[in-house]
Coordinates of C-alpha atoms and ligand atoms in Angstrom, one line a residue:
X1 CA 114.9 125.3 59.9
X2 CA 111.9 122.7 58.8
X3 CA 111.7 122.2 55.5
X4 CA 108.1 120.9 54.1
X5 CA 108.3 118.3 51.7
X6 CA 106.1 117.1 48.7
X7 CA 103.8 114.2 49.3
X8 CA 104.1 111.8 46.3
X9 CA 103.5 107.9 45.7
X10 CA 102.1 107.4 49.8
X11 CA 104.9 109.0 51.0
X12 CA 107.2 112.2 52.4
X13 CA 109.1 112.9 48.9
X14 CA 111.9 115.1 49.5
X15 CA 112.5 117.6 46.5
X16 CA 115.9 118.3 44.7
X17 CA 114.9 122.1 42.9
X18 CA 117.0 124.0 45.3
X19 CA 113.9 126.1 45.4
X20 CA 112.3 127.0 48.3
X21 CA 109.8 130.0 49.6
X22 CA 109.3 131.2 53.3
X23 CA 106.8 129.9 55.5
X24 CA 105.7 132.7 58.3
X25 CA 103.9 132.3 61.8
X26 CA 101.8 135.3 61.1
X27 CA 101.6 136.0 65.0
X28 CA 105.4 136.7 65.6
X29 CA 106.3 137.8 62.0
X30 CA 109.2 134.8 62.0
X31 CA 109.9 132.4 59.3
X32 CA 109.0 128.8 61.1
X33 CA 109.8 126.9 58.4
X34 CA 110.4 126.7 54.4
X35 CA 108.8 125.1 51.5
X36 CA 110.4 123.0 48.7
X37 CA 109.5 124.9 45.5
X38 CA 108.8 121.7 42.8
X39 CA 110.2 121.4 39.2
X40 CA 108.7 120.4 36.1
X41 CA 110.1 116.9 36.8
X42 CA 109.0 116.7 40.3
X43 CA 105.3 117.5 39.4
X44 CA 105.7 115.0 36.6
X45 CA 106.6 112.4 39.3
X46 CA 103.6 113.2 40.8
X47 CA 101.4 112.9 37.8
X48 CA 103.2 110.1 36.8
X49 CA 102.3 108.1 40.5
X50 CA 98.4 109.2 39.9
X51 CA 98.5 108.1 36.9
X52 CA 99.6 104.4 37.8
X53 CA 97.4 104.3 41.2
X54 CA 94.2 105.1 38.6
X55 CA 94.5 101.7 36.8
X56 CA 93.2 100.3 40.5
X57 CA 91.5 102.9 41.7
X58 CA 89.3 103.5 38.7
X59 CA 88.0 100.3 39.4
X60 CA 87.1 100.0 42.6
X61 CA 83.2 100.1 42.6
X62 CA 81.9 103.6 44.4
X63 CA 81.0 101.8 47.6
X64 CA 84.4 101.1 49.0
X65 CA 85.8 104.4 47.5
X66 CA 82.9 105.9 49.9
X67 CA 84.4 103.4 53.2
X68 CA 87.4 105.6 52.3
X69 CA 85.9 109.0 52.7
X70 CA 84.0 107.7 55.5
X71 CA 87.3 106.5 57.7
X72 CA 89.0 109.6 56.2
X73 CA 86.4 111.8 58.0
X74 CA 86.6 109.8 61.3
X75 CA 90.4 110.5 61.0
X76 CA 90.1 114.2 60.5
X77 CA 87.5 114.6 63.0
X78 CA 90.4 112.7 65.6
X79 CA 93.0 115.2 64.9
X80 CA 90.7 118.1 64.8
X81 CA 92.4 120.1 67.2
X82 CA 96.0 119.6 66.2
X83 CA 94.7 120.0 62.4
X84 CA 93.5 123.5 63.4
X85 CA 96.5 124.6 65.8
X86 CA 99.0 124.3 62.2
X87 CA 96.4 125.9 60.3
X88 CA 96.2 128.4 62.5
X89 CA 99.8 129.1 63.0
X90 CA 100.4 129.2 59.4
X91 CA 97.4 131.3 57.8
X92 CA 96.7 133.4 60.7
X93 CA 93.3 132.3 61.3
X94 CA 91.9 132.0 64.9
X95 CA 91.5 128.6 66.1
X96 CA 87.8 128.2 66.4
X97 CA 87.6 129.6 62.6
X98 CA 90.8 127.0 61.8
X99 CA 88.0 124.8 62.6
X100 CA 85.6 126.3 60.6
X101 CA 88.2 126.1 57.7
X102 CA 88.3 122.2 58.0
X103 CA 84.6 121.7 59.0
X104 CA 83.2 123.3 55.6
X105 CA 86.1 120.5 54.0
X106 CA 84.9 117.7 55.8
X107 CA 80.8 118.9 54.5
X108 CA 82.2 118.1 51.4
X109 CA 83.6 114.9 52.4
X110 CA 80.1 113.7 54.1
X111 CA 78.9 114.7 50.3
X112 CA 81.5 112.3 48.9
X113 CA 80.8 109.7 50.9
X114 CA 76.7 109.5 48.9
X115 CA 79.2 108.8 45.4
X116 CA 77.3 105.3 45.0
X117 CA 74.1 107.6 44.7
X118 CA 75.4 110.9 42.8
X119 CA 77.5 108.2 40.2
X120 CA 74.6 106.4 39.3
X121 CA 73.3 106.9 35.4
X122 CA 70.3 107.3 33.7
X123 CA 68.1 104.3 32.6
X124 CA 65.4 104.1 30.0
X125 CA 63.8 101.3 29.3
X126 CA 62.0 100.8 26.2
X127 CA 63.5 103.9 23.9
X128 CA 62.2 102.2 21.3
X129 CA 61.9 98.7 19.9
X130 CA 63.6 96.6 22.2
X131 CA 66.0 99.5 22.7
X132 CA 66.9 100.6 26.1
X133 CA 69.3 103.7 26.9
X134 CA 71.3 104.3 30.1
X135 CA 74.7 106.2 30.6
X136 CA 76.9 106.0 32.9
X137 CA 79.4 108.6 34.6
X138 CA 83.1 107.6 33.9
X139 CA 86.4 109.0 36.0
X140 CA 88.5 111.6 33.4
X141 CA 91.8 109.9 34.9
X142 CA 94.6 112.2 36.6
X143 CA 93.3 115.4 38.1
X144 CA 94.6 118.1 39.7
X145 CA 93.7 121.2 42.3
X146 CA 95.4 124.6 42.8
X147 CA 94.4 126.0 46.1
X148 CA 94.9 129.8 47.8
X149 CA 96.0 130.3 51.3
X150 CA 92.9 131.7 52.6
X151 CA 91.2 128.5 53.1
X152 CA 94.1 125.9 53.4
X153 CA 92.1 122.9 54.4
X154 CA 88.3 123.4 53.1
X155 CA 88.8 124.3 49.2
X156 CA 91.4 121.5 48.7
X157 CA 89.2 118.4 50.1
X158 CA 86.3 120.6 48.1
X159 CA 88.0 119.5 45.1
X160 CA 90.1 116.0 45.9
X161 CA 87.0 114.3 47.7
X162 CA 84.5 114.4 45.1
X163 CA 87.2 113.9 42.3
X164 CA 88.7 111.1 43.9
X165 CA 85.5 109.4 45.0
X166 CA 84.2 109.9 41.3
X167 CA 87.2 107.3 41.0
X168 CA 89.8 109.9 39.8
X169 CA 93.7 110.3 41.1
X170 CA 94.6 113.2 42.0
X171 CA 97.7 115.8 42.5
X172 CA 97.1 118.6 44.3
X173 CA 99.0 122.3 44.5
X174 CA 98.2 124.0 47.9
X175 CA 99.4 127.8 48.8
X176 CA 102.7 127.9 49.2
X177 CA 102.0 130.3 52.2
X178 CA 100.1 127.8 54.1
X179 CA 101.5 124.4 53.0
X180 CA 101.2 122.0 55.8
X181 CA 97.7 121.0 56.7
X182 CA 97.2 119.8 52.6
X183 CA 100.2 117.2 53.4
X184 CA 99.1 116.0 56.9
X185 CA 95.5 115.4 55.0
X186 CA 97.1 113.5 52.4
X187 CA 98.7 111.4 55.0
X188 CA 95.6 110.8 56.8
X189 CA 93.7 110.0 53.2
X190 CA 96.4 107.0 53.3
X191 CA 95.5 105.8 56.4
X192 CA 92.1 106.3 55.9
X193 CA 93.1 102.9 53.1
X194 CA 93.7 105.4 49.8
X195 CA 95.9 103.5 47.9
X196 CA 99.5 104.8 47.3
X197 CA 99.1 107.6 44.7
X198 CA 95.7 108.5 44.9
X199 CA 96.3 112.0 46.4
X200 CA 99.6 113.9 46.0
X201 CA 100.6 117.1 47.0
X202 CA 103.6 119.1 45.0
X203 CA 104.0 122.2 46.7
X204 CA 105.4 125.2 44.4
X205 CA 105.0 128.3 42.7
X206 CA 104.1 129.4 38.7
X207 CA 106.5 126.6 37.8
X208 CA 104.7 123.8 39.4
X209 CA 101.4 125.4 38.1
X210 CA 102.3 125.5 34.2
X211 CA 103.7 121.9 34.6
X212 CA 99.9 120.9 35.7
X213 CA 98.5 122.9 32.8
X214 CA 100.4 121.4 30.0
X215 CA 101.0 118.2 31.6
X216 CA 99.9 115.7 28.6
X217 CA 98.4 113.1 31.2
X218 CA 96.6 116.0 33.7
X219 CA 92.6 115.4 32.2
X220 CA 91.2 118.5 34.3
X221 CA 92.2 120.7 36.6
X222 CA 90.3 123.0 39.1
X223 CA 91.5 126.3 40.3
X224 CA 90.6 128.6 43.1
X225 CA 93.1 132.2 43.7
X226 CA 92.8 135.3 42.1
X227 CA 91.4 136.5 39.4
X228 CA 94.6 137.6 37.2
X229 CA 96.0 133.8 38.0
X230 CA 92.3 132.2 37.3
X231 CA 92.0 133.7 33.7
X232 CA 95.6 132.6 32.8
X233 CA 95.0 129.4 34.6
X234 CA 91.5 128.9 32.3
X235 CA 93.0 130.1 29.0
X236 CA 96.1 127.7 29.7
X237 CA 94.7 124.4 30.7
X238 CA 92.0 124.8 28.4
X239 CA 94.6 125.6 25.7
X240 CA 96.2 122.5 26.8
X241 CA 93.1 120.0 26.2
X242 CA 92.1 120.2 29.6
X243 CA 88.8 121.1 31.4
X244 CA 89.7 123.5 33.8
X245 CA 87.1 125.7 36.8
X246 CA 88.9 129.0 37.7
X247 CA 87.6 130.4 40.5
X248 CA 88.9 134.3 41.2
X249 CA 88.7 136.9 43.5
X250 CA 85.6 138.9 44.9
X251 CA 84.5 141.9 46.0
X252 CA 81.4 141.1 48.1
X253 CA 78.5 143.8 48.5
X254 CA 76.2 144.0 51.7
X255 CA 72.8 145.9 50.9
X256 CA 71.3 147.2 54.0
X257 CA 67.2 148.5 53.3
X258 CA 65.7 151.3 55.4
X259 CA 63.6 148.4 57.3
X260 CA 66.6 146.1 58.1
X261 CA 67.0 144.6 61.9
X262 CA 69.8 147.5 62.1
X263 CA 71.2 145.6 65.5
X264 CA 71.6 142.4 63.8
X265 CA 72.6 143.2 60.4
X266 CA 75.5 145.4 61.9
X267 CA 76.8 142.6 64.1
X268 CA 76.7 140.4 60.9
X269 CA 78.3 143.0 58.9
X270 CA 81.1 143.0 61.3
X271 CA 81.9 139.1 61.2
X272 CA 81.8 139.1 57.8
X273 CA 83.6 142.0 57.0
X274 CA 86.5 141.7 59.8
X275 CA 86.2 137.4 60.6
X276 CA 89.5 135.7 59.4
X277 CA 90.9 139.4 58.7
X278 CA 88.8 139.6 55.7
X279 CA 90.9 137.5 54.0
X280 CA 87.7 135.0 52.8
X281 CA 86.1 135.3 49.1
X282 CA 82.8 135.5 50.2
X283 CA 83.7 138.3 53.2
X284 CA 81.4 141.5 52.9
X285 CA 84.3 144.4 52.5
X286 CA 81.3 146.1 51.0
X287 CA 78.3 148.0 52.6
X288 CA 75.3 149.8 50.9
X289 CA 73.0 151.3 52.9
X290 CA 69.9 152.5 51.0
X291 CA 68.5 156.4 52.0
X292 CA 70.3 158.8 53.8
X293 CA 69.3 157.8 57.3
X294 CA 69.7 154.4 57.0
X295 CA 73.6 154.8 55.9
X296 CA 74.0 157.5 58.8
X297 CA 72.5 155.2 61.2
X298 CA 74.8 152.2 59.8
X299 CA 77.8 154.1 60.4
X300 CA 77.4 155.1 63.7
X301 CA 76.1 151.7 64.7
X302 CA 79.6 149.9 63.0
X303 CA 82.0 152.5 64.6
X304 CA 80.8 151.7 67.9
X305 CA 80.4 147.6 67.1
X306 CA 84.1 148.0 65.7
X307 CA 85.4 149.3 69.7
X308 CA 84.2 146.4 70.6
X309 CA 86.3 144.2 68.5
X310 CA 89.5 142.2 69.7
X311 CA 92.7 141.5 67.7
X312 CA 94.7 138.9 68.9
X313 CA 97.3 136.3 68.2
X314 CA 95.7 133.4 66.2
X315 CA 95.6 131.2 69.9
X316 CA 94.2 134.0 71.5
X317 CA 90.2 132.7 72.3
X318 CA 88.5 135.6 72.5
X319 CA 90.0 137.2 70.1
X320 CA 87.5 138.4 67.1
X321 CA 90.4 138.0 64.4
X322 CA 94.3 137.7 63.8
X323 CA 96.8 138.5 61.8
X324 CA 96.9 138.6 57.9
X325 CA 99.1 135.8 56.1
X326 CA 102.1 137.6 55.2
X327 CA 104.2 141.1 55.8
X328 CA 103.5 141.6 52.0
X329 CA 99.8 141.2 52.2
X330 CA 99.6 143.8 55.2
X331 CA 101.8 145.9 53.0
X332 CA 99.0 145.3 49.7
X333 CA 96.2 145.9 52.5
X334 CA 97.7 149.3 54.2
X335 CA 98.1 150.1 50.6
X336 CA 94.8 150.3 49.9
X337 CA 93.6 151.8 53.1
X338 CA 96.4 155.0 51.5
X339 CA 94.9 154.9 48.0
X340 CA 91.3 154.8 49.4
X341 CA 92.4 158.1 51.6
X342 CA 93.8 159.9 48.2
X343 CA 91.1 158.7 46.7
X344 CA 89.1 161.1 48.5
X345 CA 87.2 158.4 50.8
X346 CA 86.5 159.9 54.3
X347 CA 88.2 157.2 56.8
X348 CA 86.1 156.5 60.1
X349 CA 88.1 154.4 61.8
X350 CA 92.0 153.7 60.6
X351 CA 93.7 150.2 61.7
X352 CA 96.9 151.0 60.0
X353 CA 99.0 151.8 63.0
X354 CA 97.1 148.7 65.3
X355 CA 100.1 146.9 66.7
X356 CA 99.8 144.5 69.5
X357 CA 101.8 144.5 72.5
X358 CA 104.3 141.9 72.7
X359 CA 103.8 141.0 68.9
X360 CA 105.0 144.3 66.9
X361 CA 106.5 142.1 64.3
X362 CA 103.1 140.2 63.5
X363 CA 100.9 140.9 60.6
X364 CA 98.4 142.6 62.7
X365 CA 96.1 145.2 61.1
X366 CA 93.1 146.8 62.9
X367 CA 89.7 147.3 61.7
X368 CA 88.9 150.0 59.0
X369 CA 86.2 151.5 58.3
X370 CA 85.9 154.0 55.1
X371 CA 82.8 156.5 54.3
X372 CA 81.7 158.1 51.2
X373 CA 83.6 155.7 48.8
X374 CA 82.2 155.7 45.1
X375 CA 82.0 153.4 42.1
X376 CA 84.7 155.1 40.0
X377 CA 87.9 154.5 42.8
X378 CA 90.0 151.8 42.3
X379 CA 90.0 150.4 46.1
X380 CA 86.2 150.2 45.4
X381 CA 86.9 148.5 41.7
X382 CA 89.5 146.4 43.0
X383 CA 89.6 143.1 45.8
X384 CA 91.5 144.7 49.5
X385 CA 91.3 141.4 51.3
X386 CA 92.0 142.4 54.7
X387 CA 89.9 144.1 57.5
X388 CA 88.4 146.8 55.9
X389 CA 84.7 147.6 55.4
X390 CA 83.7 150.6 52.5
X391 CA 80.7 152.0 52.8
X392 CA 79.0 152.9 49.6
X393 CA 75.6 154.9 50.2
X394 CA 73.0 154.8 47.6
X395 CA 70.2 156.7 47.3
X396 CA 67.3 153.8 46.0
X397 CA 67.1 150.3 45.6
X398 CA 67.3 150.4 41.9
X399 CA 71.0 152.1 42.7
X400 CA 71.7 148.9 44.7
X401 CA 71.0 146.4 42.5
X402 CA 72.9 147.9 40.0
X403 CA 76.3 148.2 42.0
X404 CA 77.0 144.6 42.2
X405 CA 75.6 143.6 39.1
X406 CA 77.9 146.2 37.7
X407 CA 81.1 145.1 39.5
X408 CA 83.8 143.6 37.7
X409 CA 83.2 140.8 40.4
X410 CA 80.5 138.2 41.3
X411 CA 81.0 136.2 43.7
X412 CA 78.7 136.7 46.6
X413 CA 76.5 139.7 48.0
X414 CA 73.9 139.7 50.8
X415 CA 70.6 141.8 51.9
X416 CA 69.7 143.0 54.9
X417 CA 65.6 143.4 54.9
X418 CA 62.5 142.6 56.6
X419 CA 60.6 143.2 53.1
X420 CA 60.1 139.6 51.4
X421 CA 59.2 140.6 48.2
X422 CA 61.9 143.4 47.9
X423 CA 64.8 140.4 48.6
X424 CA 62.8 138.0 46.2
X425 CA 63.1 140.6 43.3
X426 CA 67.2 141.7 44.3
X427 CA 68.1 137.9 44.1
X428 CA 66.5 137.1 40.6
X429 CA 67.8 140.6 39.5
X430 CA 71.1 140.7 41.1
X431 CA 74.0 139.6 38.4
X432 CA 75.9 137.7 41.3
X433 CA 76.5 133.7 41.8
X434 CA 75.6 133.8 45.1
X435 CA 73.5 135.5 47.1
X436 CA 72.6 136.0 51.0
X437 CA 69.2 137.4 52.6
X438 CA 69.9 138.3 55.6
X439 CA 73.1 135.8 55.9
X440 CA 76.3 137.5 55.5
X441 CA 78.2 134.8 54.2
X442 CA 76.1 133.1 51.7
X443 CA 78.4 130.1 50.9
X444 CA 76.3 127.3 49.7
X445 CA 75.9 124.2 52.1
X446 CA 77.8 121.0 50.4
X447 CA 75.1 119.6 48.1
X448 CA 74.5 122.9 46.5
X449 CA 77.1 124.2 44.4
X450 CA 79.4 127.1 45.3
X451 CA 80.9 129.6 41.9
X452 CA 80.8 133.3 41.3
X453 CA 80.3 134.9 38.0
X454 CA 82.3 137.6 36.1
X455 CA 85.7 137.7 36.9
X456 CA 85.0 135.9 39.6
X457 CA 84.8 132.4 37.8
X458 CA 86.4 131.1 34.9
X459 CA 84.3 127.7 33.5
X460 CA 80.9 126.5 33.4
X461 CA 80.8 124.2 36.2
X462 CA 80.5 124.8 39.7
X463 CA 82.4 123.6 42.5
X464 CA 80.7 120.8 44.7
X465 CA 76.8 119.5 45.2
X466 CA 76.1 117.6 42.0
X467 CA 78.1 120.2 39.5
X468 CA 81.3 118.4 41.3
X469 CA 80.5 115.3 40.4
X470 CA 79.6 116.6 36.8
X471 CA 82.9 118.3 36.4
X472 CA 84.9 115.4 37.8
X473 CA 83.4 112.9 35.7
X474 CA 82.8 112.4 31.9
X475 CA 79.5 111.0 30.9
X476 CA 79.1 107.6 28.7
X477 CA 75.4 107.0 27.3
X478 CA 74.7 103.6 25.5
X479 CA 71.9 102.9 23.3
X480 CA 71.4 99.0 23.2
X481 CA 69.2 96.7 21.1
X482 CA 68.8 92.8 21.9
X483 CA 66.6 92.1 17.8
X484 CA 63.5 90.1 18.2
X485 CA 65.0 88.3 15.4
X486 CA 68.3 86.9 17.2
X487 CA 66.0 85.6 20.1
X488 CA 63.3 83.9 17.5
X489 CA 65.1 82.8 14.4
X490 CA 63.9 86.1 13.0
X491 CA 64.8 87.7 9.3
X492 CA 67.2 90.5 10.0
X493 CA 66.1 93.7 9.9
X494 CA 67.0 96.3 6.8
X495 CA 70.1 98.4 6.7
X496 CA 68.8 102.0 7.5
X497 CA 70.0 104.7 5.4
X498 CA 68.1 107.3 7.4
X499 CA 69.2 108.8 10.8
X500 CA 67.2 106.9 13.1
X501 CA 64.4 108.6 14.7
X502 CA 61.7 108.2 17.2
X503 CA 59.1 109.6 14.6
Ligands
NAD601 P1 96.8 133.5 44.4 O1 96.1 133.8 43.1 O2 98.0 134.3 44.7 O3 97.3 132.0 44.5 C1 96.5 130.9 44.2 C2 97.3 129.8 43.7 O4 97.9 130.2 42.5 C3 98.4 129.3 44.7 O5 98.4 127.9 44.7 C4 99.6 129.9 44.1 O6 100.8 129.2 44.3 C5 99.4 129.9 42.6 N1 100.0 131.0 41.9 C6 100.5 132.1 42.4 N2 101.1 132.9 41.4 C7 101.0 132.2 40.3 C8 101.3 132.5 38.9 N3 101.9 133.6 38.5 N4 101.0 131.6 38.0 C9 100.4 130.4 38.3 N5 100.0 130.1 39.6 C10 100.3 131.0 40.5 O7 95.7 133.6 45.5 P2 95.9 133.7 47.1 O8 96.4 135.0 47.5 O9 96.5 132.4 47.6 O10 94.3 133.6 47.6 C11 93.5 134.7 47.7 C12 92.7 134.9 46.5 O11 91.9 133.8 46.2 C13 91.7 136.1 46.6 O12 91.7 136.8 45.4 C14 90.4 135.4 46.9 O13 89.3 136.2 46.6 C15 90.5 134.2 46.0 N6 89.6 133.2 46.5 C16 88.6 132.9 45.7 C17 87.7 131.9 46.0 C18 86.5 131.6 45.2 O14 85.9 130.5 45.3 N7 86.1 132.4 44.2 C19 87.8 131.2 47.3 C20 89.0 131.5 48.0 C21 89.8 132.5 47.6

């Protein structure tokens, strides 16, 4: 059996906890290899390597840090494929969206790579008397990331390139579901020229996580699962001294108006809904179609778009979407699909039995569609994250806005309209982070910022875009006088008693 191992000081670091947890190839259902579960100590190591490496790396000037990210990109980009073939095998995810995965990473990393621009201060010259003002932004020291298994490869270089190029260290906790691709990147970050200790990666469970939160040298730490585990994560680290960004789970909401492009918006609902077996935080397991007719129309239109889908095995290029990430998660998804029958929702299409020929032991669940599903069920209340789509009809627009904006969750939602002015008013209404007009998946491009609200993000700050670089940096402003007096033989001025002012 392969055992994956940490990534500490530059190097393979082989763990001594005992502990390990299964790796699956989602595809056969078989465990392909096992993951070292850290200890308290062994994340300590970690911290403690990052915390050495930031006495250099601190103060090498944002320039060369950029060269880094550059030649770290270039080196991604080379092993594209085989990057994408182990993400793929271990999440589940089909290559071309494995791609995807590390392509919305790398964005991130062409953001980090403008650090000479985004790190420069403020300058003002002439405050007052022969006082200027400027302020600088400072690294916070050691950082750290906890990442989910949905997106393996994009959310941690989301948070280690524009910490590390902000001239912080870093020690990152990927999924223990999904654990490779975070240690070849590290590898490549080294041969990219990152100094020894500048990225680790502990792998582990609960007890590698409270080790980062009330690690005494940890300065912030950024967070991205669900939401349970991003409000304990929040109250923890922040308990602990340290700034912390939770990021939790979602329960996107597709609004579809009477006057919507019904051809296109159905096709979009069905990528976003079933793509990467809805196992994305900003997928659309949500439909509201406004009137009657429209949701009537919507339905019939979806059931006949969803016997067209194909699921395949992860390799498989034509195939739509793949398996889920574990035999536990289909379990939680099937679930749901039960609880949403009992519930009384009326179930269009059922993907519970799906099973693919030749793969019966892979995590393989078949699109689901569910009718008639209302606010006060708890598969509507409550995150699926698999490929199932509930329709919710409302009767006006007014009933539309409100559903999202009343959901425990806030990640994303999208509308589906010709009408300008009605989408203008839903998305300065709408009590969502982020919102789509007529794109499905409205995740922000890299120099915007991505973050839900509700319970969808613990924290003030957003991830990437310019909100990155403010949470991964502290900021230092000077106020500086050079006296007349000391350049002309001048009487010194007065003490002042009086809080200076600009009156
Ligand atoms: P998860 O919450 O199970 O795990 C996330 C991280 O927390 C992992 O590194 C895991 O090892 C760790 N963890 C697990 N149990 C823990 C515990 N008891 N205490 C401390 N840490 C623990 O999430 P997941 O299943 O890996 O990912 C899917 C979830 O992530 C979904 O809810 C999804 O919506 C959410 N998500 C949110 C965003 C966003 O930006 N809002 C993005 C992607 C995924």
């Amino acid at each position: 059996m392969r055992d994956i191992h940490h990534f500490i000081d530059g190097q393979s670091f082989t763990g001594a906890s005992g502990r390990f947890s299964d790796v699956f190839n989602p595809n056969t259902g078989e465990v392909q290899a096992r993951v070292q579960l850290s200890s308290e100590g062994e994340v300590d190591k970690a911290v403690q390597s990052a915390a050495r490496a930031f006495e250099e790396w601190s103060q090498v000037n944002p320039q060369r840090r950029a060269r880094v990210m550059f030649e770290f990109k270039r080196l991604v980009e080379r092993d594209m494929n085989q990057l994408a073939e182990l993400l793929s095998s271990e999440h589940g995810k089909v290559i071309a969206d494995a791609k995807g995965d590390i392509q919305r990473g790398l964005e991130v990393i062409e953001f980090s790579c403008g650090a000479p621009h985004a790190l420069k201060g403020e300058y003002t010259f002439g405050a007052g008397p022969g006082i200027d003002v400027y302020s600088m932004r400072q690294p916070l020291g050691v950082c750290a990331g906890i990442t989910p298994f949905n997106f393996p490869a994009m959310i941690p270089m989301w948070m280690f390139g524009t910490a590390i190029v902000s001239g912080n260290t870093f020690v990152l906790k990927p999924s223990e579901r999904d654990p490779s691709v975070p240690v070849k990147l590290a590898e490549l970050f080294m041969e990219a020229g990152a100094p020894k200790g500048v990225l680790n990666v502990v792998h582990g469970d609960k007890t590698a996580v409270d080790a980062i939160l009330t690690h005494p040298l940890i300065q912030a730490a950024s967070f991205v699962g669900s939401s349970d585990i991003a409000h304990y994560v929040y109250s923890t680290g922040t308990a602990h001294g340290k700034r912390v960004q939770a990021f939790g789970g979602a329960k996107n909401h597709g609004i579809v108006l009477p006057d919507a492009d019904m051809t296109q918006t159905v096709k979009d609902l069905a990528g976003a809904a079933f793509g990467s077996a809805g196992e994305r935080c900003m997928a659309l397991p949500v439909v509201v179609p406004v009137g009657q007719k429209t949701a009537d129309e919507l339905r019939e239109r979806l059931v006949a778009e969803i016997a067209t889908l194909r699921v395949g095995v992860s390799t498989d290029p034509d195939a739509h979407y793949g398996p889920v990430v574990t035999a536990a998660h289909k379990a939680r998804v099937t679930g749901w699909i039960d609880k949403a029958i009992e519930e009384g929702s009326e179930l269009v299409v059922d993907g519970r039995g799906f099973q693919l020929q030749g793969h019966e032991k892979g995590f393989f669940i078949g699109p689901t569609l569910l009718d008639k599903v209302n606010t006060g069920m708890e598969s509507y209340k409550e995150e699926i994250f698999g490929p199932v789509l509930q329709i919710v009809r409302a009767e006006t627009f007014e009933e539309a806005v409100s559903l999202p904006s009343k959901h425990q969750y806030g990640n994303g939602v999208a509308i589906f309209t010709r009408d300008g002015r009605a989408a203008r008013d839903f998305a300065t209404r709408v009590h969502v982070g982020m919102v789509g007009i007529n794109v499905p998946i409205p995740v922000p491009v890299a120099y915007h910022t991505f973050g839900g609200w509700k319970r969808s993000g613990f924290g003030d700050i957003n991830q990437h875009g310019m909100e990155g670089v403010r949470f991964w940096t502290k900021t230092k402003t000077v106020t500086a006088r050079w006296p007349e007096s000391d350049l002309e033989g001048g009487a010194p001025q007065d003490s002042a008693f009086i809080i200076p002012t600009m009156a």
